[in-house]
Coordinates of C-alpha atoms in Angstrom, one line a residue:
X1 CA 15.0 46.7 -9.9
X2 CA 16.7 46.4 -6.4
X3 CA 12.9 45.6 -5.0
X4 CA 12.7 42.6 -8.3
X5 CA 16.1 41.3 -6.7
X6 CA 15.2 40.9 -3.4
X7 CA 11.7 39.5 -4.1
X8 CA 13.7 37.1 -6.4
X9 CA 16.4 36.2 -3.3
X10 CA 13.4 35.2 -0.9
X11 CA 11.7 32.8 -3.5
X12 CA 15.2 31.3 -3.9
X13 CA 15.4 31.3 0.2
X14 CA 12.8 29.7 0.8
X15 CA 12.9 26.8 -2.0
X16 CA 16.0 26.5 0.0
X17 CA 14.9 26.2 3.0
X18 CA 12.0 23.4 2.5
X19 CA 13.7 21.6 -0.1
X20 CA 16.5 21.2 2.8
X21 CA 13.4 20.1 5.5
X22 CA 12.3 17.9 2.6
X23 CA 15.8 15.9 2.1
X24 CA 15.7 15.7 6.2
X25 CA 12.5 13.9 6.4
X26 CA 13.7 11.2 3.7
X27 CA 17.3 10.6 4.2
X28 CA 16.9 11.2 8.4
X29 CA 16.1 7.5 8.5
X30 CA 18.0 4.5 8.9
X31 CA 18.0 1.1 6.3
X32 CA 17.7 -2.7 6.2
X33 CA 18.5 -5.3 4.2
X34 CA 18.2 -9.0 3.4
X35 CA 20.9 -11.9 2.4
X36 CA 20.1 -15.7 2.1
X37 CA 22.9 -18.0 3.1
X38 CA 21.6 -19.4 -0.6
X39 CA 19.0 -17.8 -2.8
X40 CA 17.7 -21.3 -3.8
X41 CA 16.9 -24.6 -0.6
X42 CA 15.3 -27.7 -1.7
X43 CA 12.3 -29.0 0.7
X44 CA 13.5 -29.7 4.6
X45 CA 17.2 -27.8 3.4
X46 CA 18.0 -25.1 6.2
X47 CA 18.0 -21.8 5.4
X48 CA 19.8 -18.8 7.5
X49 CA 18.4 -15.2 6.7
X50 CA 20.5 -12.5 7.9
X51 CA 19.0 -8.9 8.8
X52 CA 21.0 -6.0 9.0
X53 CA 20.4 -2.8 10.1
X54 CA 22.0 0.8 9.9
X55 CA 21.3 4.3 10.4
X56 CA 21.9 6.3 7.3
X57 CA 23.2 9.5 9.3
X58 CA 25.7 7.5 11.0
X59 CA 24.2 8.1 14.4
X60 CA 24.2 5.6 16.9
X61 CA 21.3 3.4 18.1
X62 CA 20.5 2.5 21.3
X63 CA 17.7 -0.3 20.3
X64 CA 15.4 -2.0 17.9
X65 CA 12.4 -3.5 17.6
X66 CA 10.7 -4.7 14.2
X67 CA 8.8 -7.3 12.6
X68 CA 9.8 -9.9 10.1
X69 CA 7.2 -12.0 8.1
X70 CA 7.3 -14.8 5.6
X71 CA 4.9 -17.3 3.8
X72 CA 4.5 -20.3 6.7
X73 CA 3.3 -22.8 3.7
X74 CA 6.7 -22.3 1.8
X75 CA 9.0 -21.9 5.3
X76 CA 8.9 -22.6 8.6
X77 CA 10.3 -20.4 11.3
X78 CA 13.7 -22.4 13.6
X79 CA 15.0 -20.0 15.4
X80 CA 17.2 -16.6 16.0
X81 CA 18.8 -15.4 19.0
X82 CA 16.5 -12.2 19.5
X83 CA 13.8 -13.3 18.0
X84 CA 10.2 -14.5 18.8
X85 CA 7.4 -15.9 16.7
X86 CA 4.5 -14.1 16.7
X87 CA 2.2 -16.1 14.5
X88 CA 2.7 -18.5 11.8
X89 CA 4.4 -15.9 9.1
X90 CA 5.4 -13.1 11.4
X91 CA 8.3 -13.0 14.2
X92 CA 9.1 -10.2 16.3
X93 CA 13.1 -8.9 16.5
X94 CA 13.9 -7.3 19.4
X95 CA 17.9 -6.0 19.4
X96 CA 20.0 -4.1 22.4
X97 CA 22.7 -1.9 21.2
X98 CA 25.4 -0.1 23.7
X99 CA 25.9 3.0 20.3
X100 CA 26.3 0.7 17.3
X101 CA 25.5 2.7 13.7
X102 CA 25.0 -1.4 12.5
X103 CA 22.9 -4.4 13.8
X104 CA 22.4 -7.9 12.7
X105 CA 20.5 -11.1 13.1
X106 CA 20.4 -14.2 11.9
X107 CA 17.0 -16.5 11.9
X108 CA 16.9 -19.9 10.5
X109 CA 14.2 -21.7 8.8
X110 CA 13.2 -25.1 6.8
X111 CA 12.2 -24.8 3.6
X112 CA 8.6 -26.4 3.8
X113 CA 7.4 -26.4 0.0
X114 CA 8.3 -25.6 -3.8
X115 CA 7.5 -22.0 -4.2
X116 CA 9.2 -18.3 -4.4
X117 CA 9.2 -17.7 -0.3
X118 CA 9.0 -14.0 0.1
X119 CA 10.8 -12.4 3.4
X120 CA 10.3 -9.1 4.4
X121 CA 11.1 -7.0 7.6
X122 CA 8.6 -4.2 8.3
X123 CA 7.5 -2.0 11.2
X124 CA 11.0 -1.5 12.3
X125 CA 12.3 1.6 14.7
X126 CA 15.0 2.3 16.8
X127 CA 16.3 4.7 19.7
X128 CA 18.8 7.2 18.8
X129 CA 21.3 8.8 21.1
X130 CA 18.5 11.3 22.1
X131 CA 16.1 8.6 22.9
X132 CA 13.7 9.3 20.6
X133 CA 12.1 6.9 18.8
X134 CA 13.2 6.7 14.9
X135 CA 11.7 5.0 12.2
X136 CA 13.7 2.8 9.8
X137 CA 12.9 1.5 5.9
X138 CA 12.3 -1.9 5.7
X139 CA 13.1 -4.4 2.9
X140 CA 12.3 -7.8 1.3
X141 CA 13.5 -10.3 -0.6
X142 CA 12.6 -14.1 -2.1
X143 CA 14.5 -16.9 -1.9
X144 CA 13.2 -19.8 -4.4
X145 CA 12.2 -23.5 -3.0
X146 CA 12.6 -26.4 -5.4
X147 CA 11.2 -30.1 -5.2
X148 CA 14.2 -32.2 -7.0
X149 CA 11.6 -34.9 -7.4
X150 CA 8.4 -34.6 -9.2
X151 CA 7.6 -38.4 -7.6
X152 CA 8.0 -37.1 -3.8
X153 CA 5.3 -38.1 -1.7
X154 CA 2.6 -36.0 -0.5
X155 CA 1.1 -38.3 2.2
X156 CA 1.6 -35.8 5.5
X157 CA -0.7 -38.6 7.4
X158 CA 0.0 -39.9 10.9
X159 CA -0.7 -43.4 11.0
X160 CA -1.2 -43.4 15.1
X161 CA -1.3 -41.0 17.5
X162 CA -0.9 -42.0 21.3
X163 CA -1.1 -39.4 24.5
X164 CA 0.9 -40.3 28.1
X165 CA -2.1 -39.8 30.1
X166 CA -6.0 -40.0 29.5
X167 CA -7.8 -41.0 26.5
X168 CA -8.1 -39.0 22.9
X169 CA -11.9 -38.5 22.1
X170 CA -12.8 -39.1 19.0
X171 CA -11.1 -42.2 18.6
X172 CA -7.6 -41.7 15.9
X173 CA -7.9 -41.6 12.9
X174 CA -5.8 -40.3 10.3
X175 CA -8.6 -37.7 8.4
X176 CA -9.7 -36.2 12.1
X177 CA -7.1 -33.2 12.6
X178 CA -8.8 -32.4 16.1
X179 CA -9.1 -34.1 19.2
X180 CA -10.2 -33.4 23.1
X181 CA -8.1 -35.4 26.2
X182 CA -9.1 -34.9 29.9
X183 CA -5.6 -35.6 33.0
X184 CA -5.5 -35.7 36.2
X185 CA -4.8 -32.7 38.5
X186 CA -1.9 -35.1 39.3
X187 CA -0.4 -35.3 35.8
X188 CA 1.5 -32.7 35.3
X189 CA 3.0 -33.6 31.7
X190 CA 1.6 -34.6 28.4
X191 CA 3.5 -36.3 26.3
X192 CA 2.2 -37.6 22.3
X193 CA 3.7 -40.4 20.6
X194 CA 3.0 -39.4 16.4
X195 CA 3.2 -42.4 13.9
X196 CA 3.9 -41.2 10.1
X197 CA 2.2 -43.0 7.5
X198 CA 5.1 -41.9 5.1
X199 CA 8.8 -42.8 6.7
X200 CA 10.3 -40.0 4.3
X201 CA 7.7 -37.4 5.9
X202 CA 8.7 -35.4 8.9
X203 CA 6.8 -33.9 11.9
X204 CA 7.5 -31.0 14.8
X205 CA 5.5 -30.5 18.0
X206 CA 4.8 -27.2 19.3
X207 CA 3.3 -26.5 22.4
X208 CA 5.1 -27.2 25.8
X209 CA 4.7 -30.6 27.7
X210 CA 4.5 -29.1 31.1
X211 CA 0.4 -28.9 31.6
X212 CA -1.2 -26.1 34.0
X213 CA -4.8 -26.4 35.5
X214 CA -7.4 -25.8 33.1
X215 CA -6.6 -25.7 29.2
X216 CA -3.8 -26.8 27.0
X217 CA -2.7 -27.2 23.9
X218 CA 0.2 -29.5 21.3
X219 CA -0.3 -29.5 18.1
X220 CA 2.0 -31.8 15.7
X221 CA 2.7 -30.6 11.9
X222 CA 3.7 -33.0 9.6
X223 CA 6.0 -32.8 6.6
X224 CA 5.5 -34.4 3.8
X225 CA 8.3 -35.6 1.0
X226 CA 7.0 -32.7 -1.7
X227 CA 6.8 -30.3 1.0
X228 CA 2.9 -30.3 2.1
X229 CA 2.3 -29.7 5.7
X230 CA -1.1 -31.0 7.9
X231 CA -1.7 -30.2 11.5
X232 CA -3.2 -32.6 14.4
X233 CA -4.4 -30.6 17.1
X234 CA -4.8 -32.0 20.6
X235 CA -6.7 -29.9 23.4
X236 CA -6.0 -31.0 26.9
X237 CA -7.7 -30.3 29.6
X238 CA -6.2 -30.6 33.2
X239 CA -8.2 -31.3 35.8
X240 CA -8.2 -28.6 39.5
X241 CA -7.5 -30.8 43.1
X242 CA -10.9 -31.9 43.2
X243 CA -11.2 -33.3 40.1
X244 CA -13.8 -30.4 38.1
X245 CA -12.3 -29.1 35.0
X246 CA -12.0 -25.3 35.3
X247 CA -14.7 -22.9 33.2
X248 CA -12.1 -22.0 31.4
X249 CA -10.9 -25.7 30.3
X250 CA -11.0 -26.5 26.6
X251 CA -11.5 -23.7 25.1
X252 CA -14.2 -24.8 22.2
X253 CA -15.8 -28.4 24.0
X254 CA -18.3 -29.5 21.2
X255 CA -21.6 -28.0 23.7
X256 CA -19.9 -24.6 23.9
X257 CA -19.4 -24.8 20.2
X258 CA -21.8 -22.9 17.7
X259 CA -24.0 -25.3 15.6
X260 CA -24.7 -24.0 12.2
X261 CA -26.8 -26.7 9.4
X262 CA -25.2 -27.4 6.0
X263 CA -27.5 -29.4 3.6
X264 CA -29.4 -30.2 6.4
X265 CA -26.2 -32.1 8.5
X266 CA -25.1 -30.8 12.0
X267 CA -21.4 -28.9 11.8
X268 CA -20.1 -27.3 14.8
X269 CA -17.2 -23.7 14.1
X270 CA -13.9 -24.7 14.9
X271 CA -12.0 -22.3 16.7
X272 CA -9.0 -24.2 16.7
X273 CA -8.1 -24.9 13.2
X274 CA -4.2 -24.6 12.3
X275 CA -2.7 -21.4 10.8
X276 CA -0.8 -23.7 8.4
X277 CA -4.0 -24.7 6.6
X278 CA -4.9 -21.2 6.4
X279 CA -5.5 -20.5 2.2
X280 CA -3.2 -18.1 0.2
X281 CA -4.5 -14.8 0.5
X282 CA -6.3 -14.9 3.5
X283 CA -5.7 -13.4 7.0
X284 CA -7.7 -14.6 10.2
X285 CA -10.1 -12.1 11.5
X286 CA -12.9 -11.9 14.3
X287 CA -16.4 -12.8 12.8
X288 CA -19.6 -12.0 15.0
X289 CA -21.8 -15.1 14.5
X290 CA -25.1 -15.8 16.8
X291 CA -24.1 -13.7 18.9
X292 CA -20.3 -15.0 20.0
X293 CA -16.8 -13.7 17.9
X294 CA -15.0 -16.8 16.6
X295 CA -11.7 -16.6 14.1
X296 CA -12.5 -16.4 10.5
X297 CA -10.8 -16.1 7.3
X298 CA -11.4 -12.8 5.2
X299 CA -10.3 -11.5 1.7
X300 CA -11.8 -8.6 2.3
X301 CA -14.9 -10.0 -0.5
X302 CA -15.2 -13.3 1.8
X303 CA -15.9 -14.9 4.5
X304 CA -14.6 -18.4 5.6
X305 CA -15.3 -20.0 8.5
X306 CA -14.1 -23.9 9.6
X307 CA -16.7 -26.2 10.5
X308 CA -16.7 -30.0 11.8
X309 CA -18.7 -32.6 12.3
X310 CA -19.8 -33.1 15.9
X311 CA -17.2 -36.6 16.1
X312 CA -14.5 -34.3 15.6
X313 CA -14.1 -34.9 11.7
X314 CA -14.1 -33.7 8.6
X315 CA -13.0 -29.9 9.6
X316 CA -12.4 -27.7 6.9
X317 CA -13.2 -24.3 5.7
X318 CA -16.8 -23.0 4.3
X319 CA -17.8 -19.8 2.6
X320 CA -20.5 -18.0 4.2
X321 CA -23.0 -16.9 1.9
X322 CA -25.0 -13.6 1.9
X323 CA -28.1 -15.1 3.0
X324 CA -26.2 -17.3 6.2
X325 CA -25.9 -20.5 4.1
X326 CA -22.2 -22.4 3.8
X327 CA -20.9 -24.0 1.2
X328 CA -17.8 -25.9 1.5
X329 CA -14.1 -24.5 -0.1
X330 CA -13.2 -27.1 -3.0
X331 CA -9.5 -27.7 -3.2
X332 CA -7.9 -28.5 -6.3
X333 CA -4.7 -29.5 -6.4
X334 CA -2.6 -29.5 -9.3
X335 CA 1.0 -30.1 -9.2
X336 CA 1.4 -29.6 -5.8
X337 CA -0.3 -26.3 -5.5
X338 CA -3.6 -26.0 -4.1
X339 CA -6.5 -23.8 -6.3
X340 CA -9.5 -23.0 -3.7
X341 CA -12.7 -22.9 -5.7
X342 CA -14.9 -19.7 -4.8
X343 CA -18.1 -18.5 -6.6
X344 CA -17.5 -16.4 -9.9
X345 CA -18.4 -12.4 -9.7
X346 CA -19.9 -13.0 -13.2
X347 CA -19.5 -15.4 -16.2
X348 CA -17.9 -14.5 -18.9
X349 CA -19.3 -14.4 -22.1
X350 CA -20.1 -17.4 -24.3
X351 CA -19.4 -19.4 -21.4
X352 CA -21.8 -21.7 -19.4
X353 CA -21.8 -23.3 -16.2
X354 CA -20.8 -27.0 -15.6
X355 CA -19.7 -29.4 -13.0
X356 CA -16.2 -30.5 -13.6
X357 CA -15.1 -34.2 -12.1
X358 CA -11.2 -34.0 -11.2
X359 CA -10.3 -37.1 -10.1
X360 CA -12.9 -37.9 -6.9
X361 CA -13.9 -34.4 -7.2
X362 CA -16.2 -32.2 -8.8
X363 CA -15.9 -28.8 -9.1
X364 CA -17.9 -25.7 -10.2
X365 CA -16.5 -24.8 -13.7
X366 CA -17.2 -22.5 -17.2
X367 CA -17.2 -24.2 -20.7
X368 CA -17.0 -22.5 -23.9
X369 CA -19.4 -22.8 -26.9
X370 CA -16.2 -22.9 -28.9
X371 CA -15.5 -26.2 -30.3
X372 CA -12.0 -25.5 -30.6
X373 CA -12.3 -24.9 -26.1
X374 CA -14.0 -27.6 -25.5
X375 CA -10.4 -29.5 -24.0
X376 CA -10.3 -26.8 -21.6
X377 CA -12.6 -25.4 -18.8
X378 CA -12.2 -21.9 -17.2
X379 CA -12.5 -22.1 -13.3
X380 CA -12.6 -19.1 -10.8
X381 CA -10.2 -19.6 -8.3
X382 CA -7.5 -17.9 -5.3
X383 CA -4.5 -19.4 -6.6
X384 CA -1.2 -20.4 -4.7
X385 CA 0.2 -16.9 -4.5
X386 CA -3.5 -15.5 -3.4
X387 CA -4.4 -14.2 -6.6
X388 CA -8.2 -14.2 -6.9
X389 CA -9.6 -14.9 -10.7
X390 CA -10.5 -17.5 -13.7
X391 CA -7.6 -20.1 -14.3
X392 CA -8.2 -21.6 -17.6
X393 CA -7.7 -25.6 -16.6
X394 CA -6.4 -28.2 -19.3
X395 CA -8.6 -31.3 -19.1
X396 CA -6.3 -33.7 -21.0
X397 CA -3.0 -32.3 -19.3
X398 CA -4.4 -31.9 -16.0
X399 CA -2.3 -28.5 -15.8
X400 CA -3.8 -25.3 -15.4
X401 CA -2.7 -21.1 -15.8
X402 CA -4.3 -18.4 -15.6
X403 CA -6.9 -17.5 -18.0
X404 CA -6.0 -14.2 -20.1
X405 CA -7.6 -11.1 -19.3
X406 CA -9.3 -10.6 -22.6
X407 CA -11.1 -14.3 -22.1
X408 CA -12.5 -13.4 -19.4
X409 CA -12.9 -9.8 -18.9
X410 CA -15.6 -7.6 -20.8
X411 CA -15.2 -4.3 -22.7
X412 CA -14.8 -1.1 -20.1
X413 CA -15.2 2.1 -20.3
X414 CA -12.5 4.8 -19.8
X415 CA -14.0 6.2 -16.3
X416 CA -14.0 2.0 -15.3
X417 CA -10.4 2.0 -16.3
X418 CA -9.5 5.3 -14.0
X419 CA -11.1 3.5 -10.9
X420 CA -9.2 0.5 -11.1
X421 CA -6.1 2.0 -11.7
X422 CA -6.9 5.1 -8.8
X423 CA -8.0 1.4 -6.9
X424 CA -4.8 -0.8 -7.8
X425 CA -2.7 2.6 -6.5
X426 CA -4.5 2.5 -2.9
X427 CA -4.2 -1.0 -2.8
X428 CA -0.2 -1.1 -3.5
X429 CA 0.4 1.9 -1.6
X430 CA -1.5 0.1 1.4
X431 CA 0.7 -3.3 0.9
X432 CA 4.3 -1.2 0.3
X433 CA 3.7 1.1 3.4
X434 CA 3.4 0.1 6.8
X435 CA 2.2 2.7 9.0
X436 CA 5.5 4.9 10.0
X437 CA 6.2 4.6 6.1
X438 CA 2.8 6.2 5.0
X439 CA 3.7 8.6 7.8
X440 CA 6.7 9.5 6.1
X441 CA 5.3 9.6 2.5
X442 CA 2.0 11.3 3.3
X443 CA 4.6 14.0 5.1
X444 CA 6.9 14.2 2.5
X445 CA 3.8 14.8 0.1
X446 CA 2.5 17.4 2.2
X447 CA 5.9 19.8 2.4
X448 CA 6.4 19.5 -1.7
X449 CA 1.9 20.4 -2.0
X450 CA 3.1 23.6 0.9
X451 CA 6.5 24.1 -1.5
X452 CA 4.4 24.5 -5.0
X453 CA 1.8 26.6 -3.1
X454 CA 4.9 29.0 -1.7
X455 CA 6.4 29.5 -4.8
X456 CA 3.2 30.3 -6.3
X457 CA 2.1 33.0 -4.3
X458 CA 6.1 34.3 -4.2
X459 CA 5.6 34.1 -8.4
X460 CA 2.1 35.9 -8.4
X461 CA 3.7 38.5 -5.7
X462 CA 6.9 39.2 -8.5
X463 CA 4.6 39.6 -11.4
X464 CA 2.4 42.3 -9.7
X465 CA 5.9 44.1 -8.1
X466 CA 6.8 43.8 -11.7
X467 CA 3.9 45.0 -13.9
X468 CA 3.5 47.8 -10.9
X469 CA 7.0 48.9 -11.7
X470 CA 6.5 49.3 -15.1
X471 CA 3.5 50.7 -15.0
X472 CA 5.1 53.7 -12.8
X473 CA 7.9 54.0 -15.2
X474 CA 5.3 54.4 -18.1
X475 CA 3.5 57.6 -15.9
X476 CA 6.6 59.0 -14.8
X477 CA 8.1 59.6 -18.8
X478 CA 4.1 60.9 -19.6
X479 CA 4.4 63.4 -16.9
X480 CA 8.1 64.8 -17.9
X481 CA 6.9 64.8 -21.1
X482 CA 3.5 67.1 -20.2
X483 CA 6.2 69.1 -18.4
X484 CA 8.7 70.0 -21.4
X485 CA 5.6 70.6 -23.9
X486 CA 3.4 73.4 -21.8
X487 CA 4.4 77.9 -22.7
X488 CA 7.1 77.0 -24.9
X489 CA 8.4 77.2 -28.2
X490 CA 11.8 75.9 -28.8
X491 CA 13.8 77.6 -32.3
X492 CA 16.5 74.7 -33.5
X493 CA 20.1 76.0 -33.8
X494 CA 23.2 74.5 -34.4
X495 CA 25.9 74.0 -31.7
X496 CA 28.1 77.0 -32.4
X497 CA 25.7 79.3 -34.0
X498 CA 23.7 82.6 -32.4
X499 CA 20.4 82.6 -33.3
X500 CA 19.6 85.4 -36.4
X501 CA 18.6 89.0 -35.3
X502 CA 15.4 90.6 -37.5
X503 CA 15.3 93.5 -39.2
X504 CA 11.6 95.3 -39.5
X505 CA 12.3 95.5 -43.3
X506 CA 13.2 91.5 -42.6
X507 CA 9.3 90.9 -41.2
X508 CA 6.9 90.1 -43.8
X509 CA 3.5 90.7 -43.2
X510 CA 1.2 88.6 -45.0
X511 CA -2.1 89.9 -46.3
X512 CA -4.6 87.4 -46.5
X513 CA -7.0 89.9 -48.9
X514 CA -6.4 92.8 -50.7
X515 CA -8.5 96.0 -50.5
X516 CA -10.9 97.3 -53.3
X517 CA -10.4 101.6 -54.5
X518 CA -14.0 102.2 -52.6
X519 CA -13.3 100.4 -49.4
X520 CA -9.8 102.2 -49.3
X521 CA -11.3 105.6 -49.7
X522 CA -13.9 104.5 -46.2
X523 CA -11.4 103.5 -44.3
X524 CA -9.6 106.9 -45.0
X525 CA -12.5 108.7 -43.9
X526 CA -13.2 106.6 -41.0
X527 CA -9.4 107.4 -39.7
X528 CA -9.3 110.9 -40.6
X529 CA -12.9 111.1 -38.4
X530 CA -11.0 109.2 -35.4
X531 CA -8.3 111.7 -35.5
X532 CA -10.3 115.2 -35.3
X533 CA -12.2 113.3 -32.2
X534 CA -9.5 113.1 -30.5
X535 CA -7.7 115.8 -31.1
X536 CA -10.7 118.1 -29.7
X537 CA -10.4 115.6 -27.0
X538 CA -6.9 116.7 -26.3
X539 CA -7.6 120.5 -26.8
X540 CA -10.3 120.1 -24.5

């Protein structure tokens, strides 16, 4: 028993013991949070998003350095005092503290266009008093854009645009997003002079005016009224003292560029497209192409790449097929979102293929044989918030949803069903966790696998101590037993009673046969012969 009891105290040790490790490696780390100054900002209304930080032990930190991202079409990154922007939809927080348990910035944005903007800080660690590095749980949250007019414009056109120095090649217009200028070693500023088609639009310039030998960059993002944002780029190139433009000038001149054909007509890649015209649900990403990397677009199922003409127009972006063929990205645009048109996994069944006209444009869609479908059109589409499927598009409304799974999706089978959920688990896990948070999780999953395995073995190692000990108990009663059983009879008295003396007139004697007169007479003379034998024996 005493062995039973201590086995029993060291399982309860040691679950102890790691379930204390265990509460250290989740609680050990410090939290954040996000407030709005409002949770709801009409288009161009300010927003201020305070971060704060704290350490959940209540230990002191001694810095911090994180990440904060945010959708770029929906807001637009101002400014914070110990902040830096990164790319479009991702600014870098850097904070200083002399032992503070609590830190907080403020960053201010515009709100750009109606949507749900999502704002989230990630990647975030801090130094503690021992000057090790700690990592912190981030946190997210959405703050809501609204359009208060349904009317508001969407022209985000410039209707000029004029440089301080040299000459802008090709020649304005308002559809060419891209232009080339050569100055002067002795101009050492560039300003531009924007025009906006729309007087209720807005523009920013970004890129410094002070120019340095070799190549430069502004580009100017205009705002319009409903919120819709479109970039003109201008690369400048300054020329060295004696008047050669360095080898590392504009970094993508049209005979440096690559050429690819698209139904048979020249494009060129264009490395420089804006990040704001970058779809929903992409990221950029290096492509190899003939040879050279350029920036691409990638869904992890596609490729896009953005192509112009060799005057400088019509950039936009292309999907590069299997066999090296493009075919250009149809927008569609329907209250004031954008739907980019991408080729269909599979159609579904009972629907055909058909080119659907939406207003100057036609785009790749599915009808049904249904009559009672025929006023609606299925179209496979990445949607506004980068969801990637068939969006079931009303022709005589002009609006559009998505299509319901059981439209579009055939029968599966219960092993299909396991993968996409085993698939859809990866995938969230991936997007929840950055990398010091699957760190943490994949830990924490390994010390509860090592805490079932100990208590197993400590279980299995009771059960054998206790069948063993009862198992010995068992043999140690048979042999006592053996012991009491072997060259004795035992006579049953009572407590105060002797046990009875016998008499030889008491003992019965039991014959089992009795004698016949003949056999009697044989013995007789069989004994009387014994005795004369040995009495001449004695005499003798």
């Amino acid at each position: 028993m005493k062995s039973i009891l201590k086995k029993s105290a060291a399982i309860f040790l040691t679950v102890c013991i790691l379930l204390s490790l265990l509460t250290i490696s989740v609680f050990a780390k410090g939290s954040s949070s996000i407030a709005f100054s409002k949770n709801t900002v009409t288009l161009k209304e300010s927003l201020t998003v305070t971060a704060r930080f704290s350490t959940a032990s209540g230990d002191p930190m001694y810095g911090l350095e994180g990440y904060l991202t945010y959708d770029p079409k929906l807001v637009k990154f101002v400014s914070g005092d110990n902040c830096n922007l990164i790319i479009d939809g991702k600014v870098k927080i850097v904070l200083q503290s002399a032992g503070k348990i609590t830190l907080t910035e403020s960053i201010k944005f515009t709100a750009l266009a109606a949507g749900k903007a999502t704002i989230a800080l990630e990647q975030l660690i801090y130094v503690d008093k021992n000057d090790t590095e700690q990592s912190m749980t981030g946190a997210s949250a959405a703050v809501t854009v609204t359009n208060p007019s349904n009317k508001a414009s969407a022209n985000a056109n410039l209707s000029r645009l004029g440089v301080s120095a040299g000459t802008l090649t090709p020649a304005f217009s308002p559809d060419v997003t891209s232009y080339n200028v050569t100055i002067p070693y002795e101009e050492t500023e560039l300003w531009v002079q924007p025009g906006l088609a729309d007087q209720k639009a807005s523009y920013v310039v970004e890129g410094g005016k002070d120019m340095k030998v070799g190549y430069n960059k502004r580009v100017i993002i205009v705002t319009a009224e409903n919120g819709k944002t479109k970039s003109y780029t201008v690369n400048v190139t300054r020329l060295d003292q004696n008047g050669n433009a360095p080898s590392t000038g504009i970094d993508n001149p049209v005979n440096d560029m690559i050429e690819v054909i698209v139904g048979g007509e020249t494009f060129y890649v264009n490395e420089n497209f804006a990040t704001d015209s970058v779809p929903a649900g992409f990221e950029i990403v290096d492509h190899a192409l003939n040879g050279k990397t350029v920036p691409a677009l990638s869904d992890d199922s596609l490729i896009l790449l953005n192509l112009i003409k060799p005057d400088g127009s019509d950039a936009a972006f292309y999907i590069k097929n299997a066999d090296g063929s493009f075919t250009k990205l149809a927008v569609l645009e329907v209250g004031g979102a954008a739907y980019y048109i991408i080729p269909a996994t599979e159609i579904p069944e009972g629907y055909s293929e058909m080119t659907l006209t939406v207003g100057e444009k036609e785009i790749t869609a599915y009808t049904s044989a249904n009559a009672d479908e025929k006023e609606f059109a299925l179209i496979y589409a990445k949607g506004p918030s980068g969801n990637t499927g068939f969006y079931r598009y009303d022709t005589v409304e002009a609006t559009i949803q998505r299509a319901p799974a059981t439209l579009t999706a055939p029968p599966v089978s219960d092993d299909d069903n396991k993968e996409e959920v085993s698939g859809n688990f990866i995938e969230e896990f991936n997007r929840k966790y950055n990398l010091n948070g699957k760190i943490v999780v994949l830990t924490i999953l390994g010390i509860m696998v090592l805490l079932v395995i100990v208590i197993i073995i400590l279980i299995v190692k009771l059960i054998v101590a206790i069948v063993a000990s009862s198992k010995e108990r068992k043999l140690r009663k048979l042999e006592e037993a053996s012991e009491d059983q072997v060259g004795f009879d035992y006579v049953s008295i009572g407590e105060n009673e002797a046990p009875k003396e016998q008499t030889v007139e008491d003992i019965e004697i039991t014959e089992t046969e009795e004698a016949t007169p003949e056999e009697a007479v044989a013995e007789s003379e069989e004994a009387t012969e014994e005795e004369t034998e040995e009495t001449k024996t004695t005499e003798e």
